[in-house]
Coordinates of C-alpha atoms and ligand atoms in Angstrom, one line a residue:
M30 CA 164.8 -9.9 67.4
T31 CA 162.5 -11.4 65.3
A32 CA 160.7 -14.8 65.1
P33 CA 162.7 -16.9 63.0
D34 CA 166.2 -15.7 65.2
T35 CA 164.6 -16.2 68.2
A36 CA 162.7 -20.5 67.3
G37 CA 164.1 -23.0 68.7
V38 CA 166.4 -25.5 65.8
R39 CA 166.6 -29.6 66.4
V40 CA 169.3 -31.1 64.8
E41 CA 170.4 -34.6 64.2
L42 CA 173.3 -36.2 62.9
R43 CA 172.1 -40.0 61.5
G44 CA 174.2 -42.9 60.6
I45 CA 177.7 -40.3 60.3
V46 CA 180.7 -42.0 58.2
K47 CA 183.6 -40.3 57.7
R48 CA 186.8 -42.3 56.2
F49 CA 190.2 -39.7 55.1
G50 CA 191.7 -41.3 52.6
P51 CA 191.8 -45.6 54.0
V52 CA 191.3 -43.8 57.3
Q53 CA 188.2 -44.5 59.0
V54 CA 187.6 -41.6 61.9
L55 CA 183.8 -41.8 62.5
H56 CA 181.3 -45.1 62.3
G57 CA 178.3 -44.5 62.5
V58 CA 177.6 -42.0 64.9
D59 CA 173.7 -40.7 65.2
L60 CA 173.4 -37.9 67.5
A61 CA 169.8 -35.7 67.6
F62 CA 170.0 -32.2 70.0
E63 CA 167.4 -30.5 71.5
P64 CA 166.9 -27.0 71.5
G65 CA 168.1 -25.2 74.5
R66 CA 170.3 -27.9 75.5
I67 CA 173.8 -27.2 76.5
V68 CA 175.6 -30.7 75.8
G69 CA 178.7 -31.9 76.7
L70 CA 181.0 -33.7 74.1
L71 CA 183.8 -35.5 75.6
G72 CA 186.7 -38.3 74.2
E73 CA 189.9 -39.2 74.2
N74 CA 192.1 -37.5 71.5
G75 CA 191.2 -38.3 68.5
A76 CA 187.7 -39.6 69.4
G77 CA 186.1 -38.1 66.5
K78 CA 184.3 -34.7 68.2
S79 CA 186.0 -32.8 66.6
T80 CA 185.3 -34.5 62.5
L81 CA 181.7 -35.4 63.9
M82 CA 181.3 -30.9 65.6
K83 CA 182.6 -29.8 61.3
I84 CA 180.9 -32.3 59.3
L85 CA 177.4 -30.5 61.3
A86 CA 179.0 -26.9 60.7
G87 CA 179.3 -28.1 57.0
Y88 CA 183.2 -27.5 57.3
E89 CA 183.5 -30.8 56.5
A90 CA 181.2 -33.3 54.8
P91 CA 180.6 -36.7 55.5
S92 CA 181.1 -40.5 54.2
E93 CA 177.4 -41.9 54.7
G94 CA 175.6 -40.4 56.7
G95 CA 173.4 -37.3 57.2
I96 CA 172.0 -34.3 59.1
V97 CA 168.2 -33.5 59.9
V98 CA 167.5 -29.8 60.9
N99 CA 164.0 -29.3 62.5
G100 CA 163.1 -32.5 60.8
R101 CA 164.1 -31.3 57.3
A102 CA 167.3 -33.4 55.5
V103 CA 170.1 -30.8 54.6
V104 CA 172.6 -31.1 53.3
F105 CA 175.4 -28.9 54.0
D106 CA 177.7 -28.0 50.8
G107 CA 180.2 -25.3 53.2
P108 CA 179.9 -24.0 56.4
R109 CA 177.6 -20.7 55.1
A110 CA 174.8 -23.6 54.5
A111 CA 175.0 -24.6 58.2
E112 CA 175.3 -21.3 59.2
A113 CA 172.0 -20.1 57.2
E114 CA 170.2 -23.4 59.6
G115 CA 172.0 -21.6 62.5
I116 CA 173.9 -23.8 63.7
V117 CA 178.4 -22.2 63.9
L118 CA 181.3 -24.2 65.1
I119 CA 183.8 -22.1 67.3
H120 CA 187.1 -23.6 65.8
Q121 CA 189.9 -26.1 67.9
E122 CA 192.3 -24.8 66.4
F123 CA 192.3 -20.5 65.5
N124 CA 190.4 -19.8 62.0
L125 CA 191.3 -16.1 61.8
A126 CA 193.7 -13.8 60.0
E127 CA 196.2 -12.9 61.0
D128 CA 197.1 -9.6 59.3
L129 CA 193.0 -8.4 59.2
T130 CA 191.6 -6.3 62.2
V131 CA 189.6 -8.6 64.6
A132 CA 186.4 -6.2 62.7
Q133 CA 187.5 -7.5 60.3
N134 CA 187.7 -10.8 61.0
M135 CA 184.9 -10.8 63.1
F136 CA 182.2 -10.2 59.4
L137 CA 184.5 -12.0 57.2
G138 CA 182.3 -13.0 54.1
H139 CA 179.6 -10.8 55.8
E140 CA 180.4 -7.3 55.7
M141 CA 177.8 -4.9 55.4
R142 CA 177.0 -2.7 53.3
R143 CA 175.0 0.7 53.0
G144 CA 174.1 1.0 49.3
W145 CA 177.0 0.3 47.1
F146 CA 179.5 0.7 49.9
V147 CA 180.6 -1.5 52.9
D148 CA 179.1 -0.4 56.3
D149 CA 183.2 0.1 58.3
A150 CA 180.9 2.4 61.0
A151 CA 177.8 -0.4 61.1
M152 CA 180.0 -2.8 61.6
R153 CA 183.1 -1.4 63.9
G154 CA 180.6 -0.7 66.0
I155 CA 178.5 -4.5 66.7
A156 CA 182.1 -5.6 66.9
R157 CA 182.3 -3.4 70.0
G158 CA 179.4 -4.3 71.3
L159 CA 180.0 -8.2 70.8
L160 CA 183.6 -8.1 72.3
D161 CA 182.0 -6.4 75.3
D162 CA 179.6 -9.2 75.9
V163 CA 183.0 -11.5 75.3
G164 CA 185.3 -9.1 78.2
L165 CA 186.6 -8.0 75.3
G166 CA 185.7 -4.3 76.3
Q167 CA 189.8 -3.4 76.2
V168 CA 190.2 -3.9 73.0
D169 CA 189.7 -1.9 69.5
P170 CA 188.1 -3.9 66.4
D171 CA 190.7 -2.0 64.5
T172 CA 193.5 -4.1 66.4
R173 CA 195.2 -6.3 63.7
V174 CA 194.9 -10.1 65.1
R175 CA 198.5 -10.6 65.3
D176 CA 199.2 -8.0 67.6
L177 CA 196.3 -9.9 70.4
I178 CA 197.8 -12.3 72.8
V179 CA 195.6 -16.2 72.4
A180 CA 193.0 -15.4 74.6
E181 CA 192.0 -12.8 73.0
R182 CA 192.4 -14.4 69.9
Q183 CA 190.1 -17.5 71.5
L184 CA 187.5 -14.8 72.8
V185 CA 187.3 -13.5 69.4
E186 CA 186.7 -16.8 67.4
I187 CA 184.0 -16.5 70.1
A188 CA 182.5 -12.8 69.4
K189 CA 183.1 -13.9 65.7
A190 CA 180.1 -17.2 65.8
L191 CA 178.1 -14.8 68.3
S192 CA 178.0 -12.0 65.4
R193 CA 176.3 -15.1 63.6
K194 CA 173.4 -15.3 65.4
A195 CA 173.8 -19.1 66.5
R196 CA 170.9 -21.1 67.4
V197 CA 173.5 -24.3 67.6
L198 CA 176.8 -22.9 68.7
I199 CA 178.9 -26.0 68.7
M200 CA 182.2 -24.3 71.1
D201 CA 185.5 -26.7 70.7
E202 CA 188.1 -26.3 73.5
P203 CA 186.9 -22.4 74.2
T204 CA 188.5 -22.1 77.6
A205 CA 192.0 -24.4 76.7
T206 CA 193.6 -20.9 76.1
L207 CA 191.6 -19.0 78.7
T208 CA 192.2 -17.8 82.9
P209 CA 189.4 -18.3 85.2
G210 CA 187.7 -15.2 84.9
E211 CA 187.9 -15.1 81.4
T212 CA 186.4 -18.7 81.5
G213 CA 183.4 -17.0 84.4
R214 CA 182.9 -14.4 82.1
L215 CA 181.7 -17.1 78.8
F216 CA 180.1 -19.4 81.1
E217 CA 177.5 -16.0 81.8
L218 CA 177.4 -15.7 78.2
V219 CA 176.4 -19.6 77.4
A220 CA 174.2 -19.2 80.2
R221 CA 173.2 -16.0 78.9
L222 CA 172.4 -18.0 75.2
Q223 CA 170.8 -21.0 76.5
A224 CA 167.9 -18.4 78.7
D225 CA 167.5 -16.7 74.6
G226 CA 166.8 -21.4 73.3
V227 CA 170.0 -21.9 72.2
T228 CA 171.4 -25.2 71.9
I229 CA 175.5 -25.4 73.2
V230 CA 177.8 -28.2 72.3
F231 CA 181.0 -28.0 74.5
I232 CA 183.9 -29.9 74.4
S233 CA 186.4 -29.1 76.9
H234 CA 188.9 -31.3 79.1
K235 CA 188.4 -30.0 81.7
L236 CA 186.1 -31.9 83.8
D237 CA 185.5 -29.7 86.0
E238 CA 184.2 -26.9 83.6
V239 CA 181.8 -29.8 82.1
E240 CA 180.8 -30.7 85.1
R241 CA 180.0 -27.0 86.0
I242 CA 177.7 -25.7 82.8
T243 CA 176.2 -29.6 81.1
E244 CA 173.0 -30.7 81.2
E245 CA 174.2 -33.6 80.2
V246 CA 177.6 -35.4 78.1
V247 CA 178.1 -37.5 74.3
V248 CA 181.4 -39.7 75.4
M249 CA 183.4 -41.0 72.2
R250 CA 185.8 -43.5 72.0
D251 CA 186.9 -44.5 68.7
G252 CA 184.9 -42.7 66.4
R253 CA 181.2 -44.3 68.1
L254 CA 179.0 -43.1 70.7
V255 CA 179.2 -44.8 73.5
A256 CA 177.4 -43.2 76.6
R257 CA 175.0 -40.6 76.9
Q258 CA 173.9 -39.7 80.4
P259 CA 172.6 -36.4 82.5
T260 CA 175.8 -34.7 83.8
A261 CA 174.2 -35.5 87.3
S262 CA 175.0 -38.8 87.4
L263 CA 178.1 -38.4 86.1
T264 CA 180.9 -38.1 89.2
R265 CA 184.3 -36.8 86.9
A266 CA 186.1 -39.9 87.1
Q267 CA 183.4 -42.0 85.6
M268 CA 183.3 -39.3 82.9
A269 CA 187.3 -40.1 82.4
S270 CA 186.9 -43.2 82.7
L271 CA 183.7 -43.8 79.9
M272 CA 186.2 -41.8 77.6
V273 CA 189.0 -44.1 78.2
G274 CA 187.5 -47.4 78.9
R275 CA 189.3 -48.5 81.5
E276 CA 189.5 -46.7 85.6
L277 CA 192.3 -44.3 85.9
E278 CA 194.6 -44.0 89.3
D279 CA 195.8 -41.2 90.2
L280 CA 196.8 -38.5 88.0
Y281 CA 200.1 -37.0 89.1
P282 CA 203.3 -39.7 90.3
P283 CA 204.6 -38.9 93.0
R284 CA 207.7 -36.1 94.2
R285 CA 211.6 -37.6 93.6
A286 CA 213.1 -35.1 96.6
V287 CA 216.2 -32.6 94.9
P288 CA 218.9 -33.8 96.3
A289 CA 221.1 -30.6 98.3
D290 CA 223.9 -30.7 96.1
A291 CA 222.1 -31.3 92.9
P292 CA 223.7 -28.4 90.2
V293 CA 222.3 -25.6 88.6
L294 CA 221.4 -26.3 84.8
L295 CA 219.8 -22.8 84.6
S296 CA 220.9 -20.1 86.1
V297 CA 218.6 -16.6 85.3
Q298 CA 220.4 -13.3 87.1
D299 CA 218.0 -9.5 86.1
L300 CA 216.2 -10.9 82.8
S301 CA 213.5 -8.4 81.1
V302 CA 212.1 -8.4 78.7
P303 CA 211.5 -5.1 78.1
G304 CA 207.2 -3.9 78.1
W305 CA 206.8 -7.6 79.7
A306 CA 209.0 -8.6 82.4
Q307 CA 211.7 -7.0 84.0
D308 CA 214.8 -8.0 86.7
V309 CA 213.2 -11.8 86.6
S310 CA 216.3 -14.0 88.8
F311 CA 216.0 -18.6 88.9
E312 CA 217.9 -20.9 89.2
V313 CA 216.2 -24.7 88.8
R314 CA 218.1 -27.5 89.1
A315 CA 219.2 -30.9 87.5
G316 CA 215.8 -33.0 89.3
E317 CA 213.6 -30.0 89.5
V318 CA 210.6 -29.6 88.1
F319 CA 210.0 -26.0 87.9
G320 CA 206.7 -24.2 87.8
F321 CA 205.6 -20.1 86.9
A322 CA 202.0 -19.6 88.0
G323 CA 200.4 -16.6 87.2
L324 CA 197.8 -14.4 84.8
V325 CA 196.9 -14.1 80.9
G326 CA 199.2 -10.9 80.5
A327 CA 201.4 -12.2 83.5
G328 CA 204.5 -12.3 81.1
R329 CA 206.2 -15.5 81.1
T330 CA 206.0 -16.5 78.7
E331 CA 207.2 -13.2 76.7
L332 CA 209.6 -14.0 80.1
F333 CA 211.2 -17.4 77.8
E334 CA 210.7 -15.7 74.4
G335 CA 212.9 -13.1 75.4
L336 CA 215.3 -15.7 77.2
L337 CA 214.8 -18.0 73.5
G338 CA 216.1 -14.4 71.9
L339 CA 212.6 -14.2 70.6
R340 CA 212.1 -10.9 71.7
E341 CA 214.5 -8.6 72.7
R342 CA 216.0 -8.8 76.1
H343 CA 219.0 -8.0 78.0
A344 CA 219.9 -10.0 81.4
R345 CA 223.0 -10.0 84.0
A346 CA 223.9 -13.5 83.6
V347 CA 221.9 -16.6 82.6
S348 CA 223.7 -20.1 81.8
V349 CA 222.0 -23.3 81.4
A350 CA 223.9 -26.4 82.1
G351 CA 227.4 -24.2 83.6
S352 CA 228.0 -22.6 81.1
T353 CA 226.8 -18.8 80.2
V354 CA 225.6 -17.6 77.4
L355 CA 222.1 -16.3 76.6
P356 CA 220.8 -17.8 73.0
R357 CA 220.2 -15.4 70.6
S358 CA 217.5 -18.0 68.7
P359 CA 215.4 -21.2 69.8
R360 CA 218.3 -23.1 67.6
A361 CA 221.5 -21.4 68.9
A362 CA 219.4 -22.8 72.9
A363 CA 218.6 -26.4 72.5
E364 CA 222.4 -26.0 70.6
A365 CA 223.3 -24.9 74.4
G366 CA 220.9 -28.1 76.2
L367 CA 217.8 -26.1 76.5
T368 CA 214.7 -26.5 74.1
Y369 CA 210.7 -24.8 74.8
L370 CA 207.4 -25.7 74.0
S371 CA 205.8 -23.4 72.8
E372 CA 202.0 -22.5 73.5
D373 CA 201.2 -21.0 70.6
R374 CA 201.3 -24.6 68.8
K375 CA 200.4 -23.4 65.4
G376 CA 203.0 -20.7 65.2
R377 CA 205.5 -21.6 66.6
G378 CA 205.2 -25.2 67.5
L379 CA 204.2 -27.1 64.8
H380 CA 204.6 -26.2 60.9
V381 CA 201.6 -27.7 60.0
H382 CA 201.7 -27.8 56.2
F383 CA 205.1 -30.9 57.3
G384 CA 204.8 -34.6 57.3
L385 CA 205.1 -35.2 61.6
R386 CA 208.8 -37.0 60.3
Q387 CA 210.4 -33.6 60.0
N388 CA 208.1 -31.8 62.0
L389 CA 209.7 -34.4 65.5
T390 CA 213.6 -34.2 63.8
L391 CA 213.5 -30.1 62.6
M392 CA 216.0 -28.9 65.5
A393 CA 218.2 -32.1 66.1
L394 CA 218.3 -32.2 61.7
E395 CA 222.3 -32.7 62.4
R396 CA 221.9 -36.1 65.0
H397 CA 220.4 -38.0 60.7
A398 CA 223.0 -36.6 58.5
K399 CA 225.7 -38.3 57.9
P400 CA 226.5 -36.0 56.2
W401 CA 223.4 -36.0 54.1
L402 CA 219.4 -36.2 55.6
D403 CA 218.7 -40.5 56.5
P404 CA 215.4 -41.5 56.0
A405 CA 215.1 -44.4 58.1
S406 CA 216.9 -42.9 61.1
E407 CA 214.1 -40.2 60.6
R408 CA 211.4 -43.4 60.1
Q409 CA 213.1 -45.1 63.5
A410 CA 212.4 -41.7 65.3
L411 CA 209.2 -40.7 64.4
E412 CA 208.2 -44.6 65.2
Q413 CA 209.4 -44.8 68.6
A414 CA 207.9 -41.1 69.8
V415 CA 204.5 -42.5 68.4
R416 CA 205.0 -44.9 70.1
E417 CA 206.5 -43.1 73.8
F418 CA 203.9 -40.5 73.2
G419 CA 200.8 -42.4 71.8
I420 CA 200.1 -39.6 69.1
R421 CA 197.7 -40.9 66.9
C422 CA 197.7 -40.9 62.9
G423 CA 195.8 -42.8 60.8
S424 CA 200.0 -42.9 59.4
P425 CA 202.6 -41.5 59.3
D426 CA 202.5 -40.0 56.7
V427 CA 200.1 -38.0 57.4
T428 CA 200.0 -33.3 57.4
A429 CA 200.6 -32.6 61.7
G430 CA 198.3 -30.2 60.2
S431 CA 195.3 -33.4 60.3
L432 CA 196.1 -34.7 63.6
S433 CA 193.8 -34.4 66.6
G434 CA 194.3 -31.4 68.8
G435 CA 195.8 -33.6 71.2
N436 CA 197.8 -35.6 69.0
Q437 CA 199.3 -32.0 67.2
Q438 CA 200.5 -31.3 71.8
K439 CA 202.0 -34.6 72.0
L440 CA 204.5 -34.3 69.1
A441 CA 205.7 -30.8 69.4
L442 CA 205.7 -32.4 73.1
A443 CA 207.9 -35.0 71.6
K444 CA 210.4 -33.1 68.9
V445 CA 211.0 -31.2 72.2
L446 CA 213.0 -33.8 74.0
H447 CA 213.5 -35.4 70.5
P448 CA 216.7 -33.6 71.1
G449 CA 218.3 -34.7 74.6
P450 CA 218.1 -31.2 76.4
R451 CA 219.7 -31.0 80.0
V452 CA 216.7 -27.7 81.1
V453 CA 213.6 -28.4 79.2
V454 CA 210.8 -25.3 79.0
L455 CA 207.5 -26.3 78.3
D456 CA 204.8 -23.5 78.6
E457 CA 201.1 -25.2 78.7
P458 CA 201.8 -29.0 77.9
T459 CA 198.7 -30.3 78.6
R460 CA 196.6 -27.5 77.1
G461 CA 194.1 -29.9 75.0
V462 CA 194.5 -33.2 75.8
D463 CA 192.9 -36.4 77.3
I464 CA 193.0 -36.8 80.8
G465 CA 194.4 -40.0 80.0
A466 CA 196.8 -38.4 77.9
K467 CA 197.2 -35.9 80.7
R468 CA 198.6 -39.0 82.5
E469 CA 200.9 -39.8 80.9
I470 CA 202.5 -36.4 80.6
Y471 CA 202.6 -35.9 84.6
A472 CA 204.2 -38.9 84.2
L473 CA 206.8 -38.1 81.8
I474 CA 208.3 -35.1 83.0
R475 CA 208.6 -36.9 86.5
R476 CA 210.5 -39.0 84.4
L477 CA 212.9 -36.3 83.0
A478 CA 213.2 -35.3 86.1
D479 CA 214.3 -38.2 88.1
E480 CA 217.0 -38.5 84.4
G481 CA 218.7 -35.0 85.9
R482 CA 217.4 -32.8 83.7
A483 CA 215.9 -29.4 84.8
V484 CA 212.3 -29.3 83.7
V485 CA 209.7 -25.7 83.8
V486 CA 206.5 -26.2 83.5
I487 CA 204.8 -22.5 83.0
S488 CA 201.1 -24.0 83.4
S489 CA 197.7 -21.9 83.9
E490 CA 196.0 -24.9 85.6
L491 CA 196.8 -24.6 89.3
M492 CA 196.0 -28.0 90.1
E493 CA 199.1 -29.5 87.2
L494 CA 201.5 -27.0 89.3
I495 CA 199.7 -28.1 93.1
G496 CA 200.5 -31.2 91.6
L497 CA 204.1 -31.5 89.8
C498 CA 206.5 -29.1 91.3
H499 CA 209.1 -28.5 93.4
R500 CA 209.0 -25.3 93.6
V501 CA 206.7 -22.4 91.7
A502 CA 207.5 -18.9 91.3
V503 CA 204.8 -17.1 91.2
M504 CA 204.3 -13.9 87.8
R505 CA 202.8 -10.8 87.9
A506 CA 202.4 -7.4 86.4
G507 CA 205.9 -8.6 84.5
R508 CA 207.4 -9.4 88.0
L509 CA 208.6 -12.3 90.4
Q510 CA 206.5 -12.2 93.1
A511 CA 206.8 -15.3 95.5
T512 CA 208.3 -18.4 95.7
L513 CA 207.3 -21.4 97.2
M514 CA 207.9 -24.0 97.7
A515 CA 205.7 -27.9 97.1
A516 CA 204.8 -27.9 101.0
Q517 CA 203.2 -24.2 100.4
L518 CA 201.6 -25.2 98.0
N519 CA 197.4 -24.4 97.9
E520 CA 195.4 -22.7 95.0
Q521 CA 194.0 -19.4 97.7
E522 CA 198.2 -19.0 98.2
L523 CA 198.6 -19.5 94.4
I524 CA 196.2 -17.2 92.8
A525 CA 196.8 -14.2 96.1
H526 CA 200.0 -13.7 95.1
A527 CA 198.7 -13.5 91.0
T528 CA 196.1 -11.2 91.7
G529 CA 198.4 -9.5 94.1
T530 CA 196.1 -9.9 97.4
H531 CA 198.3 -12.1 99.1
Ligands
ATP617 N1 191.9 -33.9 57.7 C1 192.4 -34.7 58.1 N2 192.8 -36.3 57.5 C2 193.3 -37.3 57.9 N3 192.6 -37.3 59.6 C3 192.2 -36.2 60.3 C4 191.7 -35.8 58.8 N4 191.2 -34.5 59.8 C5 191.2 -34.9 61.0 N5 191.8 -36.9 60.7 C6 191.9 -38.4 61.5 O1 191.0 -37.4 61.9 C7 190.9 -39.0 63.0 C8 189.9 -37.5 64.5 O2 190.6 -36.5 65.1 P1 189.4 -35.6 65.7 O3 190.4 -33.4 65.4 O4 188.1 -35.1 65.0 O5 189.3 -36.2 67.0 P2 188.9 -34.9 69.1 O6 188.2 -35.7 69.6 O7 188.4 -33.9 67.6 O8 191.1 -34.9 69.9 P3 191.1 -33.6 70.2 O9 190.7 -33.8 71.6 O10 192.5 -34.0 70.1 O11 191.1 -32.7 69.5 C9 191.7 -38.2 64.4 O12 193.0 -39.7 64.4 C10 192.5 -37.4 63.0 O13 194.0 -37.6 62.8
MG618 MG1 189.1 -31.8 68.7

């Protein structure tokens, strides 16, 4: 490597203010990063972490204040200018072009040339090496991004950032969609980058990971810095209370026993989704929280996408709230009393260019039509959802895409509960939400069950399943391996079934 590639870069944000229209989201932030450090950036949903880092990486311009790189004031007119200084951001919300291949995405705007021609072979070769570095050696660089699963897309984002030779690498929630194994590999990579003198800014709501890899943490609240401390000097509980500004008691509310005579609200017999799931059967009763554990690729999401008619499937029998039905579409499922929160909130969950109201009421239009659409009733529904779910938005008139990551998740959750379903299936319900909001979502799940609904929770966070569920089904390679009762639930047991080492 040449000298400029390995030189440490010291970056500094000075007096950063950011306004979106009348709403001010950053209030004069001063923050410097020394070369070769791993710094965690923490804060509640909507605290301003992504916005601050988008400014540092040239995606947003500050309203006031500036950036200093190695003592030199710089102004970025876009991400390319920041990349030229070695500053690269891995986005929280994916930023890949779905119709292009993995290699094309990695080199978009940075195509390698041989003479007049784009050098596809060279790019493919480098792409292959970088994919290997992030643990995606099995993915062909010519695969279209649309054919990748969510975790693979995340890893492609990371490989793409590596191809830019970052000296300051900002990772915004990089592990939200990864399995523990993939996360472990990513952290090995982070350690190698650090040894090379790269500065890493690690934004995460997973405090155990922050504890594991960062040397210091910076905490933001409401657009301001509230603390900067060595990681080792803080417990997780202290990190959490710095973020939310108060102490948090127990994360998981107590479980109420499911009455023996509680009716079965969801019954699935021998459901198969070709290529993904085979002959899966289970029943969920009113008042029950039923979990699905498994590794990424075990077929959990695909099983439920099949159940909702989003994939080819067949089943011996399915019933929802007592009626036999194999829904043709999510809308048909909602009419039968079952709604589904997709793990892919940008793809299947929310319409990012639509307003909050439209998103919320899309599945329950009939309720707001008398017989035409009634804006007052829609507005009221939104106000209630904002209150109940603690959705933080500058104004109710913004688009869903302008909400912070965690607040989009809360909106998606409000949307699936809006039709008042008897059965709810929540795929990764707390992905990207802060610890305070997590606790509220757990309380909500418990309340839904206590009201007599059946709740299915698909989660890659084992602690979440253990803390919430009455029973947990474990899937591996498309089959149901085991169903464990609450009393039998522990991490080792779940991992053993999920990996087939039982
Ligand atoms: N383009 C935009 N237009 C309007 N408001 C915006 C825009 N981008 C961000 N905001 C607002 O700025 C605030 C900070 O959002 P930001 O995404 O920085 O939060 P965050 O700390 O990254 O949260 P999370 O943990 O949920 O990802 C939020 O209130 C958000 O709605
Ligand atoms: Mg964010």
